[in-house]
């Protein structure tokens, strides 16, 4: 299968590229941002007409939370117009298009939110992702929305993490792993203004689910997440135990002053993925299974002894 992948140099995109090429032998075409800016409608169309992929997986975003409210025109172009460009070009070559989306389309009171729960975003990022979802659902001839959540894993194009612990779940366990492996204490953020509950997902597991959706040409909304919910501290403790690191190095406390962006994030973004699991004929991994796989990936990535 030939797949055009956007955002392949990013965290999620690099894991998608890895899974599609290394495990499934897909022919992945992944021009970088400098080569193909997705806000350029003509270029996107021309590229897809020239390469005629069977599917497009759209994982690119402008990842700048402050920027999304500082420059709303740029944000709209980078999310909604870029998605429209991708969808229209995919339609022109009759390709399935999969938008990688997020649990943050929900407001934080809806968890566990099923695939058909109406989105109700509370910040600019959630709004732009929900608008992008609508573009795919309403405009793509064969459109799929793959919501991922609390994404953990290794970044396959960067040796260092681009971010540390933040108000979301992303990068939480990789940050914890780095600290505890070095014998340093790690404080798990607790308190107001945080995404406190989610359905953690290994990036490579999400990529596997997206691959299955491509193979089955499944359209509509999918929750490509793990099979067990967790709060931040429970996840951190279970991870430290699974990584055989010192759980006593874990603390819980408020985030450092100024580290929570204004605007708020959804508190409880647990996803119900029963319909997705049935449609893809898979059993979603529980936390321990997910953490064992993450441990293997972290050790492989860091080259450190298990
Ligand atoms: N990370 C998470 O925890 C998480 C959770 C839920 C959902 N998601 C979803 O997963 C997807 C990927 O997120 P991520 O964390 O992997 O982001 P990321 O690491 O910041 O990667 C974003 C990618 O998009 C590219 N890009 C940005 N603007 C572009 C443009 N105009 N044209 C072409 N490429 C462009 C970037 O290239 P440059 O760096 O060269 O600009 C980069 O490769 C997003 O759809 C996000 O909503 C992520």
Coordinates of C-alpha atoms and ligand atoms in Angstrom, one line a residue:
X1 CA 0.0 0.0 0.0
X2 CA 1.3 3.5 -0.9
X3 CA 0.7 6.0 1.9
X4 CA 1.3 9.7 1.9
X5 CA 2.1 10.7 5.5
X6 CA 2.1 14.3 6.7
X7 CA 4.0 15.3 9.8
X8 CA 6.4 12.4 9.6
X9 CA 9.2 14.3 11.4
X10 CA 6.9 14.8 14.4
X11 CA 6.4 12.7 17.5
X12 CA 3.3 10.8 16.3
X13 CA 4.2 11.0 12.6
X14 CA 7.6 9.4 13.2
X15 CA 6.0 6.5 15.0
X16 CA 3.5 6.1 12.2
X17 CA 6.3 6.0 9.7
X18 CA 8.1 3.4 11.7
X19 CA 5.1 1.1 12.0
X20 CA 3.9 1.4 8.5
X21 CA 7.4 0.9 6.9
X22 CA 9.2 -1.4 9.3
X23 CA 6.3 -3.6 10.4
X24 CA 4.0 -3.5 7.4
X25 CA 6.2 -2.8 4.5
X26 CA 4.1 0.1 3.3
X27 CA 5.5 2.4 0.7
X28 CA 5.4 5.6 2.7
X29 CA 5.9 9.0 1.0
X30 CA 6.6 11.6 3.6
X31 CA 7.8 15.0 2.3
X32 CA 8.8 17.2 5.1
X33 CA 7.3 20.6 5.9
X34 CA 10.0 22.5 4.0
X35 CA 9.3 20.4 0.9
X36 CA 5.5 20.4 1.1
X37 CA 3.8 23.1 3.1
X38 CA 0.2 21.8 3.5
X39 CA -1.2 25.3 3.6
X40 CA -0.3 25.5 -0.1
X41 CA -3.3 24.1 -1.8
X42 CA -1.8 23.9 -5.3
X43 CA 1.3 22.1 -4.2
X44 CA -0.6 19.6 -2.1
X45 CA -2.9 18.7 -5.0
X46 CA 0.0 18.6 -7.5
X47 CA 2.0 16.3 -5.2
X48 CA -0.8 13.8 -4.7
X49 CA -1.7 13.8 -8.4
X50 CA 1.9 13.0 -9.2
X51 CA 2.3 10.2 -6.6
X52 CA -1.3 8.8 -6.4
X53 CA -1.2 7.2 -3.0
X54 CA -3.8 4.7 -1.9
X55 CA -4.2 6.6 1.4
X56 CA -3.2 9.8 3.1
X57 CA -2.5 9.9 6.9
X58 CA -2.6 13.5 8.1
X59 CA -0.6 13.9 11.3
X60 CA 0.9 17.3 10.7
X61 CA -0.1 20.2 13.0
X62 CA 1.3 23.6 14.0
X63 CA 2.2 22.6 17.5
X64 CA 2.3 25.9 19.3
X65 CA -0.4 26.3 22.0
X66 CA 0.3 30.0 22.6
X67 CA 0.6 30.6 18.9
X68 CA -2.9 29.3 18.2
X69 CA -4.4 32.2 20.0
X70 CA -1.7 34.8 19.1
X71 CA -2.1 34.2 15.4
X72 CA -5.6 32.9 14.7
X73 CA -5.3 33.2 10.9
X74 CA -2.1 31.2 10.8
X75 CA -3.7 28.6 13.2
X76 CA -6.9 28.3 11.0
X77 CA -4.7 27.9 7.9
X78 CA -2.4 25.3 9.5
X79 CA -5.3 23.2 10.9
X80 CA -8.5 23.6 9.0
X81 CA -7.3 24.8 5.6
X82 CA -4.4 22.4 5.5
X83 CA -6.9 19.6 6.3
X84 CA -9.2 20.8 3.5
X85 CA -6.2 20.8 1.1
X86 CA -5.3 17.3 2.1
X87 CA -8.9 16.0 1.8
X88 CA -9.5 17.6 -1.6
X89 CA -6.3 16.2 -3.0
X90 CA -7.0 12.8 -1.6
X91 CA -10.5 12.9 -3.2
X92 CA -8.9 13.8 -6.5
X93 CA -6.9 10.5 -6.4
X94 CA -9.6 8.5 -4.7
X95 CA -7.4 7.9 -1.7
X96 CA -8.7 7.2 1.8
X97 CA -7.8 10.0 4.2
X98 CA -7.1 9.5 7.9
X99 CA -6.9 12.6 10.1
X100 CA -5.0 12.0 13.4
X101 CA -7.1 13.8 16.0
X102 CA -7.3 14.0 19.7
X103 CA -9.3 13.4 22.9
X104 CA -9.1 17.2 23.5
X105 CA -12.1 17.7 21.2
X106 CA -14.1 16.9 24.4
X107 CA -14.7 19.3 27.2
X108 CA -13.3 17.3 30.1
X109 CA -16.7 16.4 31.6
X110 CA -17.7 13.9 28.9
X111 CA -15.4 11.0 29.8
X112 CA -15.5 8.2 29.0
X113 CA -16.5 9.6 25.6
X114 CA -17.6 7.2 22.9
X115 CA -16.9 7.6 19.2
X116 CA -20.3 9.2 18.7
X117 CA -20.2 11.6 21.6
X118 CA -20.6 15.2 20.2
X119 CA -17.3 17.1 20.6
X120 CA -17.4 20.2 22.8
X121 CA -13.9 21.7 22.8
X122 CA -12.8 24.2 25.4
X123 CA -9.6 25.6 23.9
X124 CA -8.3 26.8 20.6
X125 CA -6.4 23.5 19.9
X126 CA -9.5 21.4 20.6
X127 CA -11.7 23.7 18.5
X128 CA -9.3 23.6 15.5
X129 CA -9.0 19.8 15.7
X130 CA -12.8 19.5 15.9
X131 CA -13.2 21.8 12.9
X132 CA -10.6 19.7 11.0
X133 CA -12.5 16.5 12.0
X134 CA -15.7 18.0 10.4
X135 CA -13.8 18.8 7.2
X136 CA -12.8 15.1 6.9
X137 CA -16.2 13.7 8.0
X138 CA -18.2 16.0 5.7
X139 CA -15.9 16.4 2.7
X140 CA -13.8 13.3 2.3
X141 CA -15.1 10.6 -0.1
X142 CA -13.4 8.1 2.2
X143 CA -12.6 9.8 5.4
X144 CA -11.5 8.5 8.8
X145 CA -10.9 10.4 12.0
X146 CA -8.5 8.6 14.3
X147 CA -8.5 10.1 17.8
X148 CA -5.5 9.3 19.8
X149 CA -5.0 10.2 23.5
X150 CA -2.4 10.6 26.2
X151 CA 0.3 9.6 23.7
X152 CA 3.5 8.0 25.1
X153 CA 6.5 6.7 23.3
X154 CA 9.8 7.6 21.8
X155 CA 10.4 10.4 19.3
X156 CA 12.0 8.7 16.3
X157 CA 13.4 11.7 14.6
X158 CA 14.9 13.5 17.7
X159 CA 17.3 12.1 20.3
X160 CA 15.9 14.5 22.9
X161 CA 12.2 15.0 23.9
X162 CA 10.9 18.3 22.4
X163 CA 8.8 18.8 25.5
X164 CA 8.7 17.7 29.1
X165 CA 5.7 17.1 31.3
X166 CA 3.0 19.6 30.5
X167 CA -0.8 20.0 31.2
X168 CA -1.5 17.0 29.0
X169 CA -0.4 13.4 29.3
X170 CA 2.0 13.6 26.2
X171 CA 5.6 12.9 27.1
X172 CA 4.8 12.3 30.8
X173 CA 6.3 8.8 30.9
X174 CA 9.3 9.6 28.8
X175 CA 10.1 12.5 31.1
X176 CA 9.6 10.3 34.1
X177 CA 11.8 7.6 32.6
X178 CA 14.6 10.1 32.0
X179 CA 14.5 11.4 35.6
X180 CA 14.2 8.1 37.4
X181 CA 16.8 6.4 35.3
X182 CA 19.2 9.2 36.3
X183 CA 18.3 8.7 40.0
X184 CA 16.5 12.1 40.1
X185 CA 13.2 12.8 41.8
X186 CA 10.2 13.3 39.5
X187 CA 7.1 15.3 40.6
X188 CA 3.9 14.3 38.9
X189 CA 1.7 17.4 38.4
X190 CA -1.5 17.5 40.3
X191 CA -4.1 20.2 40.8
X192 CA -6.4 22.5 38.8
X193 CA -5.9 23.3 35.1
X194 CA -4.5 19.9 34.2
X195 CA -5.7 17.0 32.1
X196 CA -6.1 14.7 35.1
X197 CA -7.6 11.6 33.6
X198 CA -7.1 10.1 30.2
X199 CA -6.7 6.8 28.2
X200 CA -2.9 6.5 27.7
X201 CA -1.8 5.3 24.4
X202 CA 1.5 4.0 23.0
X203 CA 2.2 5.9 19.8
X204 CA 3.2 2.7 18.0
X205 CA -0.1 1.0 19.2
X206 CA -2.1 3.9 17.8
X207 CA -0.2 3.5 14.5
X208 CA -1.0 -0.2 14.4
X209 CA -4.7 0.7 14.8
X210 CA -4.5 3.2 12.1
X211 CA -2.8 0.6 9.8
X212 CA -5.7 -1.8 10.5
X213 CA -8.2 1.0 9.6
X214 CA -6.3 1.5 6.3
X215 CA -6.2 -2.2 5.5
X216 CA -9.9 -2.5 6.2
X217 CA -10.7 0.8 4.5
X218 CA -12.7 1.8 7.6
X219 CA -14.2 5.2 7.6
X220 CA -15.9 7.4 10.3
X221 CA -14.6 8.1 13.8
X222 CA -12.2 5.8 15.6
X223 CA -10.7 6.0 19.0
X224 CA -7.2 4.6 18.5
X225 CA -6.2 4.5 22.1
X226 CA -5.2 2.1 24.9
X227 CA -7.7 -0.1 26.7
X228 CA -7.4 1.2 30.3
X229 CA -7.9 4.7 31.8
X230 CA -5.6 6.3 34.4
X231 CA -5.0 9.4 36.3
X232 CA -1.6 11.0 36.2
X233 CA -0.2 9.7 39.4
X234 CA -1.5 6.1 39.0
X235 CA 0.0 6.1 35.5
X236 CA 3.3 7.3 36.8
X237 CA 3.4 4.7 39.6
X238 CA 2.5 1.9 37.4
X239 CA 5.1 3.0 34.9
X240 CA 7.9 3.3 37.4
X241 CA 7.0 -0.3 38.6
X242 CA 6.9 -1.6 35.0
X243 CA 10.2 0.1 34.2
X244 CA 11.7 -1.4 37.4
X245 CA 12.7 2.1 38.5
X246 CA 12.5 3.5 42.0
X247 CA 8.9 4.4 42.7
X248 CA 10.0 6.2 45.9
X249 CA 11.6 8.9 43.6
X250 CA 8.0 9.9 42.6
X251 CA 6.3 12.9 44.2
X252 CA 3.1 14.6 43.4
X253 CA 2.5 18.3 43.5
X254 CA 1.4 21.5 41.7
X255 CA 3.1 22.4 38.4
X256 CA 5.8 25.1 38.6
X257 CA 4.4 28.6 38.5
X258 CA 3.7 29.8 34.9
X259 CA 3.9 26.4 33.3
X260 CA 0.1 26.1 32.7
X261 CA -1.0 28.1 29.7
X262 CA -4.1 30.2 30.1
X263 CA -7.2 29.0 28.4
X264 CA -7.5 25.7 30.2
X265 CA -7.4 22.1 29.2
X266 CA -10.1 19.4 29.5
X267 CA -9.9 17.6 32.8
X268 CA -11.2 14.1 32.1
X269 CA -10.6 13.0 28.6
X270 CA -11.1 9.2 29.0
X271 CA -12.1 7.6 25.7
X272 CA -14.5 4.7 25.3
X273 CA -13.2 2.8 22.3
X274 CA -15.4 -0.3 22.4
X275 CA -16.9 0.4 18.9
X276 CA -13.4 0.9 17.5
X277 CA -12.1 -2.3 19.0
X278 CA -15.1 -4.2 17.5
X279 CA -14.7 -2.6 14.1
X280 CA -11.0 -3.3 14.0
X281 CA -11.4 -6.8 15.6
X282 CA -8.8 -6.1 18.2
X283 CA -8.5 -6.2 22.0
X284 CA -7.0 -2.9 23.2
X285 CA -4.0 -3.3 25.5
X286 CA -4.3 -2.8 29.2
X287 CA -1.9 -0.5 31.0
X288 CA 0.6 -3.2 31.9
X289 CA 0.8 -4.5 28.4
X290 CA 1.2 -1.0 27.1
X291 CA 3.9 -0.1 29.7
X292 CA 5.9 -3.3 28.9
X293 CA 6.0 -2.3 25.3
X294 CA 6.9 1.3 26.1
X295 CA 9.7 0.1 28.3
X296 CA 11.2 -2.0 25.5
X297 CA 10.9 1.0 23.1
X298 CA 12.6 3.4 25.6
X299 CA 15.5 1.0 26.3
X300 CA 15.9 0.4 22.6
X301 CA 15.8 4.1 21.9
X302 CA 18.2 5.1 24.7
X303 CA 20.4 2.1 24.3
X304 CA 20.5 1.6 28.0
X305 CA 20.5 -1.7 29.9
X306 CA 17.1 -3.1 30.7
Ligands
LIG1 N1 1.5 14.4 21.0 C1 0.4 14.1 21.6 O1 0.4 13.8 22.8 C2 -0.9 14.0 20.8 C3 -2.1 13.7 21.5 C4 -3.3 13.6 20.8 C5 -3.3 13.9 19.4 N2 -2.2 14.2 18.8 C6 -2.2 14.5 17.4 O2 -1.2 13.9 16.7 C7 -0.8 14.7 15.6 C8 0.7 14.9 15.6 O3 1.1 15.6 16.8 P1 2.6 15.6 17.3 O4 2.6 15.7 18.8 O5 3.3 14.4 16.7 O6 3.1 16.9 16.7 P2 4.6 17.4 16.3 O7 5.6 16.5 17.0 O8 4.7 18.8 16.6 O9 4.7 17.2 14.8 C9 4.0 18.0 13.9 C10 4.5 17.8 12.5 O10 3.8 18.6 11.6 C11 4.7 19.2 10.7 N3 4.0 20.4 10.2 C12 3.6 21.5 10.9 N4 3.0 22.4 10.1 C13 3.1 21.9 8.8 C14 2.7 22.4 7.5 N5 2.1 23.6 7.4 N6 3.0 21.6 6.4 C15 3.6 20.5 6.6 N7 4.0 19.9 7.7 C16 3.7 20.7 8.8 C17 5.9 19.5 11.5 O11 7.0 19.7 10.7 P3 8.1 20.9 11.2 O12 8.5 20.5 12.6 O13 9.2 20.8 10.2 O14 7.3 22.2 11.2 C18 6.0 18.1 12.2 O15 6.5 17.1 11.4 C19 -1.6 16.0 15.6 O16 -2.7 15.8 14.7 C20 -2.1 16.0 17.1 O17 -3.3 16.7 17.1 C21 -1.0 14.3 19.5

